[in-house]
Every structure is written in structure tokens, then in C-alpha cells.
Short mmCIF file of C-alpha atoms and ligand atoms in Angstrom, two decimals:
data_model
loop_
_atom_site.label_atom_id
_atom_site.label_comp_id
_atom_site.label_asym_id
_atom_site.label_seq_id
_atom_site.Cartn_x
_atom_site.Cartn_y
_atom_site.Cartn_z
CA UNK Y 1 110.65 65.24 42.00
CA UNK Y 2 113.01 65.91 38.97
CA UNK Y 3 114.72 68.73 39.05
CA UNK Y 4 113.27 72.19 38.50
CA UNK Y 5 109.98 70.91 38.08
CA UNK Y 6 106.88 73.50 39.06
CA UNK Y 7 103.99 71.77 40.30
CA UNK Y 8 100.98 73.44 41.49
CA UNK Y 9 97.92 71.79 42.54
CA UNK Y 10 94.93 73.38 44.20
CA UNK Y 11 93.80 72.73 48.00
CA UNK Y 12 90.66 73.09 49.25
CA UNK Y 13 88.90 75.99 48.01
CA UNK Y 14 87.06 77.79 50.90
CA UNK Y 15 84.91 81.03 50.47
CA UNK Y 16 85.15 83.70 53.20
CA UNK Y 17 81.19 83.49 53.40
CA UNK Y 18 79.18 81.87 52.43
CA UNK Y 19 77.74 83.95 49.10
CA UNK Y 20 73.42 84.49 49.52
CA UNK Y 21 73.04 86.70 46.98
CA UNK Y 22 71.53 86.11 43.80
CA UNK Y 23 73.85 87.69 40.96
CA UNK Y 24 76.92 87.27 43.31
CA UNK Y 25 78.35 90.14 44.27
CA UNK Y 26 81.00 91.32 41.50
CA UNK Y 27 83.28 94.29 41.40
CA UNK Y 28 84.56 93.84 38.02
CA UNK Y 29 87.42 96.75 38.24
CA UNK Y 30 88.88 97.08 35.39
CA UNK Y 31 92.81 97.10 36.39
CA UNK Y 32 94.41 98.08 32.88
CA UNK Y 33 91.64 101.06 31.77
CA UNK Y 34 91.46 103.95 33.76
CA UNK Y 35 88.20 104.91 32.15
CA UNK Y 36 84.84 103.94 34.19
CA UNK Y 37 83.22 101.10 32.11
CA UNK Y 38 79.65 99.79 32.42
CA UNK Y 39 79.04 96.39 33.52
CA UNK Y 40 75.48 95.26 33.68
CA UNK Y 41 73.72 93.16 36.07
CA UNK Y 42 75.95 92.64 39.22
CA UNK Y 43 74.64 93.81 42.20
CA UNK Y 44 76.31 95.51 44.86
CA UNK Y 45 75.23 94.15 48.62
CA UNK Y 46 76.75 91.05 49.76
CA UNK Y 47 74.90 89.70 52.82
CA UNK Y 48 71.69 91.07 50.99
CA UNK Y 49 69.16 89.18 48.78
CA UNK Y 50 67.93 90.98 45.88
CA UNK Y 51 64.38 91.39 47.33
CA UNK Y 52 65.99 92.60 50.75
CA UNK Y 53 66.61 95.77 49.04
CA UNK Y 54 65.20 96.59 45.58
CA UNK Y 55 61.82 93.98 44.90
CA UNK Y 56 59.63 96.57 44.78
CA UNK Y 57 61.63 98.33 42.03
CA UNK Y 58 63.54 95.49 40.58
CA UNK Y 59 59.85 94.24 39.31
CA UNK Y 60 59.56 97.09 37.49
CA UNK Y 61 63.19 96.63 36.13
CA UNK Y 62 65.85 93.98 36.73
CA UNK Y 63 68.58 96.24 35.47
CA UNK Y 64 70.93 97.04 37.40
CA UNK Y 65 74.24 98.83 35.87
CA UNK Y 66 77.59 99.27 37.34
CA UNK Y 67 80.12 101.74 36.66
CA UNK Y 68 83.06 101.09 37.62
CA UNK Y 69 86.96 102.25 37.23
CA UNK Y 70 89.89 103.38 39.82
CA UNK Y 71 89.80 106.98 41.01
CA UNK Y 72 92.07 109.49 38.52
CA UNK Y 73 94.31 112.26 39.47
CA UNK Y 74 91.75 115.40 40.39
CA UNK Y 75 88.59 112.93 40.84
CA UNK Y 76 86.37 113.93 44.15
CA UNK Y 77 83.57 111.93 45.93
CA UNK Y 78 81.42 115.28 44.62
CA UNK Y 79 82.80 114.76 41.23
CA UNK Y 80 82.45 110.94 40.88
CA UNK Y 81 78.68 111.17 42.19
CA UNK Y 82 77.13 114.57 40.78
CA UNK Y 83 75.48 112.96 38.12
CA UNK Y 84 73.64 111.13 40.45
CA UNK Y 85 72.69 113.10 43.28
CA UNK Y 86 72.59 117.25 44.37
CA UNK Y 87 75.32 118.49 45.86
CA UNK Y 88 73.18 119.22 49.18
CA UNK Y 89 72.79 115.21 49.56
CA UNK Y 90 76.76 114.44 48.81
CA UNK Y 91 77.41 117.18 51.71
CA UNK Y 92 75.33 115.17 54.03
CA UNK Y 93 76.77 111.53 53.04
CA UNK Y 94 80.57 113.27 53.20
CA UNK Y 95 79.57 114.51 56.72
CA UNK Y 96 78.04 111.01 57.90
CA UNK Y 97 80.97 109.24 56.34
CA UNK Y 98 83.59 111.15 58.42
CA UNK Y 99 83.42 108.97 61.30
CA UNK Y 100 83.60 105.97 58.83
CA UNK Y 101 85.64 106.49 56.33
CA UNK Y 102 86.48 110.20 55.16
CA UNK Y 103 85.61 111.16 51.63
CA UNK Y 104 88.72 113.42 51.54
CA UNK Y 105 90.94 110.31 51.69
CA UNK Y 106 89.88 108.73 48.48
CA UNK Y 107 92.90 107.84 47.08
CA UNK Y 108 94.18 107.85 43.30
CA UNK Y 109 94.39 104.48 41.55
CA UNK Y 110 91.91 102.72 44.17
CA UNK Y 111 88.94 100.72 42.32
CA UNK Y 112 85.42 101.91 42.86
CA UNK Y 113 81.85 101.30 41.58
CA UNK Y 114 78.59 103.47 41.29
CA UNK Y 115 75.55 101.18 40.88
CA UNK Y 116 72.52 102.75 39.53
CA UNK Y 117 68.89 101.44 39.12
CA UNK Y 118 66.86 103.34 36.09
CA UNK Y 119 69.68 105.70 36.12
CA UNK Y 120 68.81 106.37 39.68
CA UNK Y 121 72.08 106.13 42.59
CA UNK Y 122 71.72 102.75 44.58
CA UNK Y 123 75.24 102.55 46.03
CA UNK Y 124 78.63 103.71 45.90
CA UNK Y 125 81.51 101.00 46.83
CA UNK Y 126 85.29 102.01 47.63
CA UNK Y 127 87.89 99.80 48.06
CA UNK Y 128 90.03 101.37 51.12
CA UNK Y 129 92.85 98.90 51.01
CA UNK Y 130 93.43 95.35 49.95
CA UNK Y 131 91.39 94.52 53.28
CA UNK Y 132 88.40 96.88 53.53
CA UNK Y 133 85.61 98.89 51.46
CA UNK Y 134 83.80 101.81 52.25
CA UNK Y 135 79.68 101.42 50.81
CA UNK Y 136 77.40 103.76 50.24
CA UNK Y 137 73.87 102.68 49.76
CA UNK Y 138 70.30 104.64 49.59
CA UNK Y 139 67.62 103.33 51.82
CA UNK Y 140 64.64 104.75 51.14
CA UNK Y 141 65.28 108.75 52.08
CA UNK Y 142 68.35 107.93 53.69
CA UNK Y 143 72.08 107.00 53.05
CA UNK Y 144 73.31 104.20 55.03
CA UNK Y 145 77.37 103.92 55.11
CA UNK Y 146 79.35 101.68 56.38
CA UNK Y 147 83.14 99.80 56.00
CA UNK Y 148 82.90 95.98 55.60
CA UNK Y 149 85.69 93.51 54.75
CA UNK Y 150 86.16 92.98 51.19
CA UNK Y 151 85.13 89.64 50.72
CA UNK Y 152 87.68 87.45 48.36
CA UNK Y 153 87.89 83.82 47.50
CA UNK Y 154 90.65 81.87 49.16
CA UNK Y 155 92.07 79.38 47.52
CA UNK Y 156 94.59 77.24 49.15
CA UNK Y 157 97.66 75.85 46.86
CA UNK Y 158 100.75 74.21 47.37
CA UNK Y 159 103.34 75.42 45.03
CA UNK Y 160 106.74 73.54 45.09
CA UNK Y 161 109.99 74.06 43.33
CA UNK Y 162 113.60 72.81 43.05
CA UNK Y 163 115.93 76.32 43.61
CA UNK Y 164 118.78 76.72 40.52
CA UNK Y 165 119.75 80.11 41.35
CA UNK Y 166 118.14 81.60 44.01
CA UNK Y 167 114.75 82.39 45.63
CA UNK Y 168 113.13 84.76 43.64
CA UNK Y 169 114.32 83.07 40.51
CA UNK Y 170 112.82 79.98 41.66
CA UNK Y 171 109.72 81.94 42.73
CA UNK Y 172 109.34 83.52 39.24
CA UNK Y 173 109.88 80.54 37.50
CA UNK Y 174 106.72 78.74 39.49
CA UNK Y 175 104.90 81.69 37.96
CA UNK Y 176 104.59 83.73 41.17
CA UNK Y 177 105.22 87.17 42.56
CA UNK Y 178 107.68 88.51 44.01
CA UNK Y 179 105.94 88.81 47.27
CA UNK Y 180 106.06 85.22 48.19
CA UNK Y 181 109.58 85.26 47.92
CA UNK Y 182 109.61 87.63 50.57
CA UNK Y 183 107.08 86.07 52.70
CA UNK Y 184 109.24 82.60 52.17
CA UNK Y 185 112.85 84.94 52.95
CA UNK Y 186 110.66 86.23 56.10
CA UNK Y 187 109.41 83.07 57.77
CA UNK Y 188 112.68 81.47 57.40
CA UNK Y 189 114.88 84.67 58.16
CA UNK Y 190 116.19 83.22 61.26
CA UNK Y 191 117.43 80.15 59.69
CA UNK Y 192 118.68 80.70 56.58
CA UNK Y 193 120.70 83.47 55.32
CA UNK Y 194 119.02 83.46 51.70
CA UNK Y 195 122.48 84.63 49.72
CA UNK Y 196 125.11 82.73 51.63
CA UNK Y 197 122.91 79.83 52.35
CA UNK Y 198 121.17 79.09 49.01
CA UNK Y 199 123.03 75.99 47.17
CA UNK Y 200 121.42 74.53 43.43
CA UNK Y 201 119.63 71.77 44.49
CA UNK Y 202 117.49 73.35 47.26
CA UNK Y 203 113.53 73.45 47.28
CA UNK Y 204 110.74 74.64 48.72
CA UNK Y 205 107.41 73.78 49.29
CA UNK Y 206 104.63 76.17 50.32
CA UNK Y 207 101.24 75.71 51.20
CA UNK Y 208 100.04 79.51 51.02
CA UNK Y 209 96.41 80.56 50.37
CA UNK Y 210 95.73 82.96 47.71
CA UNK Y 211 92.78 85.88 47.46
CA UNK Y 212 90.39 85.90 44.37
CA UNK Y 213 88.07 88.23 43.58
CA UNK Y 214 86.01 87.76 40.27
CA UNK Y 215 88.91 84.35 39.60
CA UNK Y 216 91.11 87.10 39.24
CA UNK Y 217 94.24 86.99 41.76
CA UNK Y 218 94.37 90.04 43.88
CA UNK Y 219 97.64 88.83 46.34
CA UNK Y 220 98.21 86.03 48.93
CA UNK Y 221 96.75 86.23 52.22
CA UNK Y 222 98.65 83.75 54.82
CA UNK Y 223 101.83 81.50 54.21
CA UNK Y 224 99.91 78.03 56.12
CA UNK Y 225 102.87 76.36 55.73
CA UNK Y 226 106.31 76.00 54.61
CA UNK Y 227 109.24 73.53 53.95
CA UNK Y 228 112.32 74.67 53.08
CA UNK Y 229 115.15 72.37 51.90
CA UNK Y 230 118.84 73.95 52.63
CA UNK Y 231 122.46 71.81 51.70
CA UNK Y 232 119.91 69.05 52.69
CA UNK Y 233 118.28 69.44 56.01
CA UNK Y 234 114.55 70.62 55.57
CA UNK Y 235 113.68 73.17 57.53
CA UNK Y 236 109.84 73.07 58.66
CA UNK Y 237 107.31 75.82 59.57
CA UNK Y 238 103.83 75.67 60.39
CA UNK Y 239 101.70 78.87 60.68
CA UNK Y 240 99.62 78.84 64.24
CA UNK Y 241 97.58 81.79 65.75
CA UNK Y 242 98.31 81.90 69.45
CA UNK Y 243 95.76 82.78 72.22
CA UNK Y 244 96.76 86.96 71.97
CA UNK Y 245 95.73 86.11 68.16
CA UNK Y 246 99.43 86.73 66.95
CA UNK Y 247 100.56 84.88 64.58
CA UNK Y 248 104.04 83.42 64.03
CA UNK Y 249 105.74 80.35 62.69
CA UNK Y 250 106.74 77.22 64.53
CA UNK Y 251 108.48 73.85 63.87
CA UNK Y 252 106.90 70.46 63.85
CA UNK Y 253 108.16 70.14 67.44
CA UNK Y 254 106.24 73.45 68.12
CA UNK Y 255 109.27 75.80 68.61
CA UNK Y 256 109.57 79.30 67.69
CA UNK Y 257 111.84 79.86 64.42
CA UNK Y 258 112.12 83.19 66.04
CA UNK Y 259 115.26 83.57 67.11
CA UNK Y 260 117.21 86.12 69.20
CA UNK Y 261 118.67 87.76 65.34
CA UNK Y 262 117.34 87.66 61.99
CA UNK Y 263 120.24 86.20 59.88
CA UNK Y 264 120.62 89.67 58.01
CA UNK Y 265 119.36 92.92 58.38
CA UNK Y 266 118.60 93.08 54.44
CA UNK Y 267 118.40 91.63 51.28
CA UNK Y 268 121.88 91.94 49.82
CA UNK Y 269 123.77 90.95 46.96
CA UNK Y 270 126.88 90.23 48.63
CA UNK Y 271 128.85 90.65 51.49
CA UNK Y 272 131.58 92.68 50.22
CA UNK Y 273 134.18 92.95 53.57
CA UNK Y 274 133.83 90.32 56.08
CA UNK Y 275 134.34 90.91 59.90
CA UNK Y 276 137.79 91.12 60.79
CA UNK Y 277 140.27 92.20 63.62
CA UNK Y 278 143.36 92.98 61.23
CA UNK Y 279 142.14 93.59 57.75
CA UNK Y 280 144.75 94.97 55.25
CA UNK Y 281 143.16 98.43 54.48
CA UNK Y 282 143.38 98.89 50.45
CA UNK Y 283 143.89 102.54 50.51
CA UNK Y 284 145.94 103.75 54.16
CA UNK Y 285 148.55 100.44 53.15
CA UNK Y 286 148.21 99.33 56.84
CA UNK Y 287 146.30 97.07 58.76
CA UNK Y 288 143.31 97.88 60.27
CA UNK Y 289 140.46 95.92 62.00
CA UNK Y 290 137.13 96.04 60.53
CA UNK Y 291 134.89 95.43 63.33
CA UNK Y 292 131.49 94.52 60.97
CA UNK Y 293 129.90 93.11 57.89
CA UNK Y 294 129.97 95.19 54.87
CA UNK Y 295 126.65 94.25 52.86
CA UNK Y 296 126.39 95.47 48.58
CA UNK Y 297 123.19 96.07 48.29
CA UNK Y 298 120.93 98.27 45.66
CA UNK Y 299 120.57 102.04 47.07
CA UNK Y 300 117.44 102.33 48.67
CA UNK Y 301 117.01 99.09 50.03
CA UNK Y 302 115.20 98.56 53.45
CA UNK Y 303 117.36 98.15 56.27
CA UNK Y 304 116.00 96.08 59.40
CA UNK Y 305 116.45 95.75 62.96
CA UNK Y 306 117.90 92.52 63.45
CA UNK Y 307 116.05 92.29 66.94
CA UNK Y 308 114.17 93.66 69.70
CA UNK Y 309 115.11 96.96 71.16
CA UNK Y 310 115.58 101.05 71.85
CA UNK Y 311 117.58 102.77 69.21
CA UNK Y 312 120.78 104.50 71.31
CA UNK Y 313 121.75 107.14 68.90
CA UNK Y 314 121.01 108.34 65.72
CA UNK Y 315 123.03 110.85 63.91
CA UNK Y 316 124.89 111.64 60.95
CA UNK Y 317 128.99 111.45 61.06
CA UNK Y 318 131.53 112.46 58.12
CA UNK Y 319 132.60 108.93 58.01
CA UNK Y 320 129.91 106.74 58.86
CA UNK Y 321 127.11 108.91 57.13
CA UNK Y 322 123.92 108.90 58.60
CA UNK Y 323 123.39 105.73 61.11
CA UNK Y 324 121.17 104.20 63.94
CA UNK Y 325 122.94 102.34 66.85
CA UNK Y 326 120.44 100.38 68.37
CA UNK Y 327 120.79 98.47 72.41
CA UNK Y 328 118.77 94.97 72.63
CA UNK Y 329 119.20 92.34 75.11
CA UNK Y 330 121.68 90.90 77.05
CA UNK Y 331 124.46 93.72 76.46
CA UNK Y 332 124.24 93.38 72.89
CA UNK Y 333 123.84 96.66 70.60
CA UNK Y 334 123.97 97.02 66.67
CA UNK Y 335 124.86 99.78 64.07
CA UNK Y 336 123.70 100.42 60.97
CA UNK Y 337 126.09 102.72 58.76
CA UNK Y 338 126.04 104.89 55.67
CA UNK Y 339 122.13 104.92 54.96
CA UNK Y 340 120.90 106.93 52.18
CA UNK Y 341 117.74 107.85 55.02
CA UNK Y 342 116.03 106.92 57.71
CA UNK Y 343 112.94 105.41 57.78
CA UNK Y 344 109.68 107.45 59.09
CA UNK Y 345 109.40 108.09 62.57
CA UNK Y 346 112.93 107.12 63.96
CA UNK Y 347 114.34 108.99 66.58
CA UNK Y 348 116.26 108.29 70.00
CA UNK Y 349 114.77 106.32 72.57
CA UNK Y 350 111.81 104.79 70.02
CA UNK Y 351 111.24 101.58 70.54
CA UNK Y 352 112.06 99.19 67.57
CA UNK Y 353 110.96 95.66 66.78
CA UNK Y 354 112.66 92.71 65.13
CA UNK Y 355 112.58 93.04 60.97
CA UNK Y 356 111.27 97.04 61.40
CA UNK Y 357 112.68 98.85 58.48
CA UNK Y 358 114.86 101.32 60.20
CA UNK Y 359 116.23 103.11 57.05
CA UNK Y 360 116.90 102.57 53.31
CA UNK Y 361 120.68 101.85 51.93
CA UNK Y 362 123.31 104.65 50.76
CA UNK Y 363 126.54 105.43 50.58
CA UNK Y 364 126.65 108.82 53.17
CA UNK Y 365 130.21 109.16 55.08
CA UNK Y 366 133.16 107.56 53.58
CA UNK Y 367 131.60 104.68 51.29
CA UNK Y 368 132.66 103.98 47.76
CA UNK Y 369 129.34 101.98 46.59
CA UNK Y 370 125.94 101.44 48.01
CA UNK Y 371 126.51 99.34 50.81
CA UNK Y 372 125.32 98.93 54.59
CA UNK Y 373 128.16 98.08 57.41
CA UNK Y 374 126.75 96.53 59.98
CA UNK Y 375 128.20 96.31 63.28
CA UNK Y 376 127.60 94.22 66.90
CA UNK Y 377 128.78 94.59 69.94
CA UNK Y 378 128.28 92.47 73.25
CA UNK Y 379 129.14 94.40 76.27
CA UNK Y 380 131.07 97.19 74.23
CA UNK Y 381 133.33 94.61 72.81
CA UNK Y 382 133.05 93.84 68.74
CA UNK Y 383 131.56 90.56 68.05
CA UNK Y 384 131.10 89.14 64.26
CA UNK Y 385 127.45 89.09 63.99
CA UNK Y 386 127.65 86.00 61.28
CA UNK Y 387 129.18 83.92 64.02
CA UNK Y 388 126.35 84.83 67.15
CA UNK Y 389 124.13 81.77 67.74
CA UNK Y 390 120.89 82.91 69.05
CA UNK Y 391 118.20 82.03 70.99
CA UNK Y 392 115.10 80.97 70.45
CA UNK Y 393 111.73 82.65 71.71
CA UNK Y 394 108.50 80.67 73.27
CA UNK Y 395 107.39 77.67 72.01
CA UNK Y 396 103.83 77.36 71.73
CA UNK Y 397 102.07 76.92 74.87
CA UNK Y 398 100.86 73.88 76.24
CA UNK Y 399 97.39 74.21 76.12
CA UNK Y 400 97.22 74.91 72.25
CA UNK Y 401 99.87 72.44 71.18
CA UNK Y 402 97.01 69.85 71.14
CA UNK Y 403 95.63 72.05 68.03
CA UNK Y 404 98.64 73.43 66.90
CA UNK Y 405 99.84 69.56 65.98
CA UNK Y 406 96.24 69.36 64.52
CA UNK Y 407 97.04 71.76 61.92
CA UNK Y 408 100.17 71.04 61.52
CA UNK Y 409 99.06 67.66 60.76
CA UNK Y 410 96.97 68.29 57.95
CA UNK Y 411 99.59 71.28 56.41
CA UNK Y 412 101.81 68.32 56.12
CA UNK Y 413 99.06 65.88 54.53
CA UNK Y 414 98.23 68.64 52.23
CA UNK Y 415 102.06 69.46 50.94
CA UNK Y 416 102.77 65.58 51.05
CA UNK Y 417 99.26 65.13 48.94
CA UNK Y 418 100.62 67.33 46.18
CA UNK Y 419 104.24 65.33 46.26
CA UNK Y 420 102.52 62.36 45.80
CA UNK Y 421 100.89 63.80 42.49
CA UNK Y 422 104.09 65.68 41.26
CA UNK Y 423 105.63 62.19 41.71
CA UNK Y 424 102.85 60.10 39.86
CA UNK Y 425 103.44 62.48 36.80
ZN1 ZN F 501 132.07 98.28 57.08
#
């Protein structure tokens, strides 16, 4: 491969079920337009045929017409269907829908479509989150409501390109979003540290399968697989679903790139004071140790645990600002200084898991610019956290490394498939 050359090429391309319906089942939501538009002639029931629900109507008229949009500032369930039905009958489908789905939690900006036979209601659709919908339909006298999955194409594609800069540069420039770079940065957060690390002349290649709705991208759904080529040693990781149904990311061996500590607890732009026991300190003209790792990074920016455990304290201090100290295995504890805030819901004694967003970056207690000074300590004594080798957790089990070297199998034939072609070019 030359480099900084983007290929893409697509995989197989799998539907999540297979599609019985006779129009296909659209939601054409109109992303850049607020306003509802009218789209004729999709029809709203997946799993359905046509003559399941409407023959006896849709002989007298095959029309079916959509409206659809995303719910504005002020819009109600009562509002949105009031045209269509008496407010006695919204009452009863708001009260039947509690258990479901509550009508009160429609949010702003979410896509939704009325479908309406002669001008009569024949279902309401609500897309919850990027998972699940909420749907509304009339049968006969009735209202029947329920929450299914949103159903989306996947498409599997293997995307690979050479790094120049860093991640997300190299991300963007293969025409993708920013999320993947994060999905990449978290599957190989154990291994690589991606500002240190990251050298021009570095790759990647992912096999990651994308949602479609409509051939329109709405997001990726799992990261399959993953190479990652660092200062020239590839670094491997195959998706697999253990028995519990978690999933995780292993090696071609079948070991855990979990390890004991993420490399960093945060996207940072640079490590602006190293771990020392006798730094010169600018301002006081002495020396002074400085018993952690000083990361620059934007204000705001999530903070994570960099493993397993119970946070110890949590308080804020005139020179440390507001921070979390946090005890984990093996007589090991770490601090996280000067946030801006905490994140939601932390508190003493809460239980905290590897790459939880703790709290957001700041500059509270004696800090000149945004930063976050990290800190570790083994047995009460100051260790440099850039120089800890970890552990790593469980391999995969015995009994499913039969399949898991399946998969991993064909992962590999797939990503070497699309090298062959980039090659060829
Ligand atoms: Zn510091």
C-alpha cells in the first residue's frame, strides 16, 4: 500500500431481517428540515404484509402518506396527533403507552412519522434512540403499541489507512467520523498511548460494520476487527462475544488486550510535566518532586478511570481543585486533580469501572492552564504511572476458542481480501 492511500471496499452486506413487506418499510426523516414533509407510499409495519393489515381498505385506495419530521421545541404527542384523532382517544393511547414507552418523554430533535390512510391515522412511529422505536398502530377499534428494534442495514467494510499525523486526521481523511477514531483509540487503549505512541508511517485497518437506514448512514454498530500498525509491530484485535454475552477484544492468540491500566486516562494534547522525584519548580526556585503526569488537555474533556475500583475520596482542595482518588487492586490507588466537575453520580465508596468518565478537565486549585495531574501510588508510595506494566485479564475460555479462531479467521480473510485489492490498484 503506498502511502496515505484510503481504500474502502464493501464486505458482505447482511440485512438485520429479512425485509417481507411489500413497499419496504421506509422512514424517510428528513435530517436537515425541521418541517414535517409528506412522503407517499411507504408503509409503516415491518414484519407485516400489506394485506396483513390494510387489504380490505388498501383496495379501495393504495395510498398511503407519511408525514414525517423530528419533534420541535413545544411539540406534544397531543399536538403532533390532534389532527388525526380526539383528544379522548390520545388520553387512552398516552395511558397504554406508559408502561411502554411514555409519551411525556418524547424528546426534541428525535425523527418521527404519522402514516395516514384517506386522511385517516394508521400509525404513529418514534424513534427512542439510535436502537429502538416506539409504534403506534390502529387495529380495528383499538390501538396496539409497542417498542421494536429499529431495523437498519448493516453493511460490513474494511476501511484502511496509512497515519501522517495522527488518528483522527487519518480517520477524517478516509472520509469517516470522528467516532471511529474513538472506537479505534478504545479497543487499543491498553496498548497504545495514541499521542506518545503515534509515529508517520503507522496504519490501521478496520473491519467495522456500518448501520443504513434508507442507504443513508445513521452510525457504526460493532468494530469486528482491527489491526493496528505502531513503530512497526501490528497490533491485532478480534471482536468475540463471550458466553455472559459481553463483548471485548482479543488477540489472534485469544488474549485479552485488557489490561490491568488503560494507557491514559484521556485524550490529551500533551503531557506537559513528566513524573519526577526532584523537578526544578519554575516559580518557588527550588526543587521539588512532582509525584504525577501533568496532561494539556481542552477544558471539559472526559476524564477516565484508568481501572477497576471504589473511589476513596472526593473533595475539593485550594490547591488541587476539585479531585477523585480512587483504590483498585493490588495496593494501587490513583488521583485525578484540578477537574473543572465531576461527572454524574460520583460520590465516595461508588464503585467505578475501567474507562468510566469520572469528571471533565479544568483548571480548579493552583493550575495555570487546563490540564489534569494524574497521580499513582502502589502501597502509599508514588509510582510513575507511564512506567507500570500491567496485567492482562482472561483470555477467552476454552470452550469458545474453537469459534472465537473461527471468526477470527475470516476477520482476517476479509481485511487481507481488501489488501489484496488496494494492492492490485
Ligand atoms: Zn501535576
Amino acid at each position: 500500500m503506498t502511502a496515505g492511500s484510503i481504500v474502502k471496499t464493501f464486505g458482505q452486506w447482511t440485512a438485520s431481517r429479512p425485509k417481507k413487506i411489500v413497499f419496504g418499510f421506509s422512514i424517510l426523516f428528513i435530517l436537515l428540515s425541521a418541517a414535517p414533509v409528506v412522503d407517499t407510499g411507504s408503509f409503516p409495519f415491518p414484519g407485516k404484509t400489506v394485506s396483513d393489515i390494510i387489504t380490505p381498505v388498501l383496495m379501495a385506495s393504495p395510498q398511503i402518506k407519511t408525514i414525517s419530521g423530528k419533534i420541535r421545541k413545544g411539540e406534544t404527542a397531543s399536538s403532533l396527533l390532534n389532527d388525526y384523532m380526539p383528544l379522548k382517544t390520545i388520553y387512552d393511547i398516552d395511558k397504554k403507552a406508559r408502561p411502554v414507552f411514555p409519551l411525556t418523554k418524547l424528546r426534541r430533535g428525535q425523527p418521527y412519522k404519522i402514516s395516514l390512510l384517506e386522511d385517516s391515522f394508521v400509525a404513529f412511529e418514534y424513534e427512542i434512540d439510535t436502537n429502538d422505536r416506539l409504534l403506534i398502530r390502529r387495529e380495528a377499534d383499538s390501538y396496539d403499541i409497542s417498542k421494536l428494534p429499529i431495523e437498519y442495514e448493516i453493511r460490513q467494510e474494511v476501511i484502511s489507512v496509512d497515519i501522517r499525523s495522527s488518528l483522527a486526521e487519518a480517520v477524517k481523511r478516509a472520509g469517516e467520523r470522528t467516532r471511529l477514531t474513538w472506537k479505534l483509540a478504545d479497543i487499543f487503549a491498553w496498548d497504545i498511548d495514541f499521542i506518545r505512541d503515534i509515529r508517520p508511517g503507522d496504519a490501521f485497518e478496520v473491519l467495522v460494520e456500518k448501520r443504513y437506514k434508507d442507504g443513508k448512514f445513521c452510525g457504526y454498530a460493532d468494530v469486528k476487527a482491527a489491526f493496528f500498525t505502531n513503530r512497526g509491530i501490528t497490533y491485532k484485535a478480534f471482536l468475540h462475544e463471550n458466553g455472559q454475552g459481553r463483548k471485548s477484544y482479543f488477540n489472534e492468540k485469544g488474549q485479552s488486550l485488557e489490561k490491568a491500566f488503560l494507557k491514559a486516562p484521556l485524550n490529551y494534547s500533551r503531557i506537559s510535566s513528566s513524573f519526577s522525584n526532584n523537578r526544578f519548580h519554575p516559580i518557588l526556585k527550588k526543587y521539588r518532586a512532582h509525584p504525577g503526569v501533568d496532561y494539556a488537555a481542552p477544558r471539559n474533556t472526559p476524564i477516565k478511570t484508568v481501572a477497576d475500583g471504589i473511589i476513596k475520596s472526593i473533595y475539593y482542595s485550594k490547591t488541587t481543585g476539585r479531585q477523585i482518588t480512587i483504590r483498585h487492586f493490588s495496593g494501587y490507588e490513583t488521583a485525578y486533580f484540578h477537574m473543572n466537575k465531576y461527572a454524574k453520580g460520583m460520590k465516595k465508596g461508588k464503585k467505578v469501572t475501567q474507562g468510566d468518565v469520572i469528571g471533565y478537565v479544568g483548571k480548579t486549585g493552583l493550575a495555570t492552564g487546563y490540564h489534569l495531574c494524574f497521580r499513582m501510588r502502589k502501597n502509599g508510595k508514588p509510582v510513575n504511572p507511564l512506567d507500570q506494566s500491567p496485567t492482562a485479564a482472561k483470555p477467552v475460555v476454552r470452550e469458545e476458542m474453537d469459534q472465537f479462531a473461527f471468526l477470527a479467521g475470516k476477520y482476517t480473510q476479509m481485511i487481507r481480501a481488501h489488501q489484496k485489492l488496494a494492492q492490485s490498484d
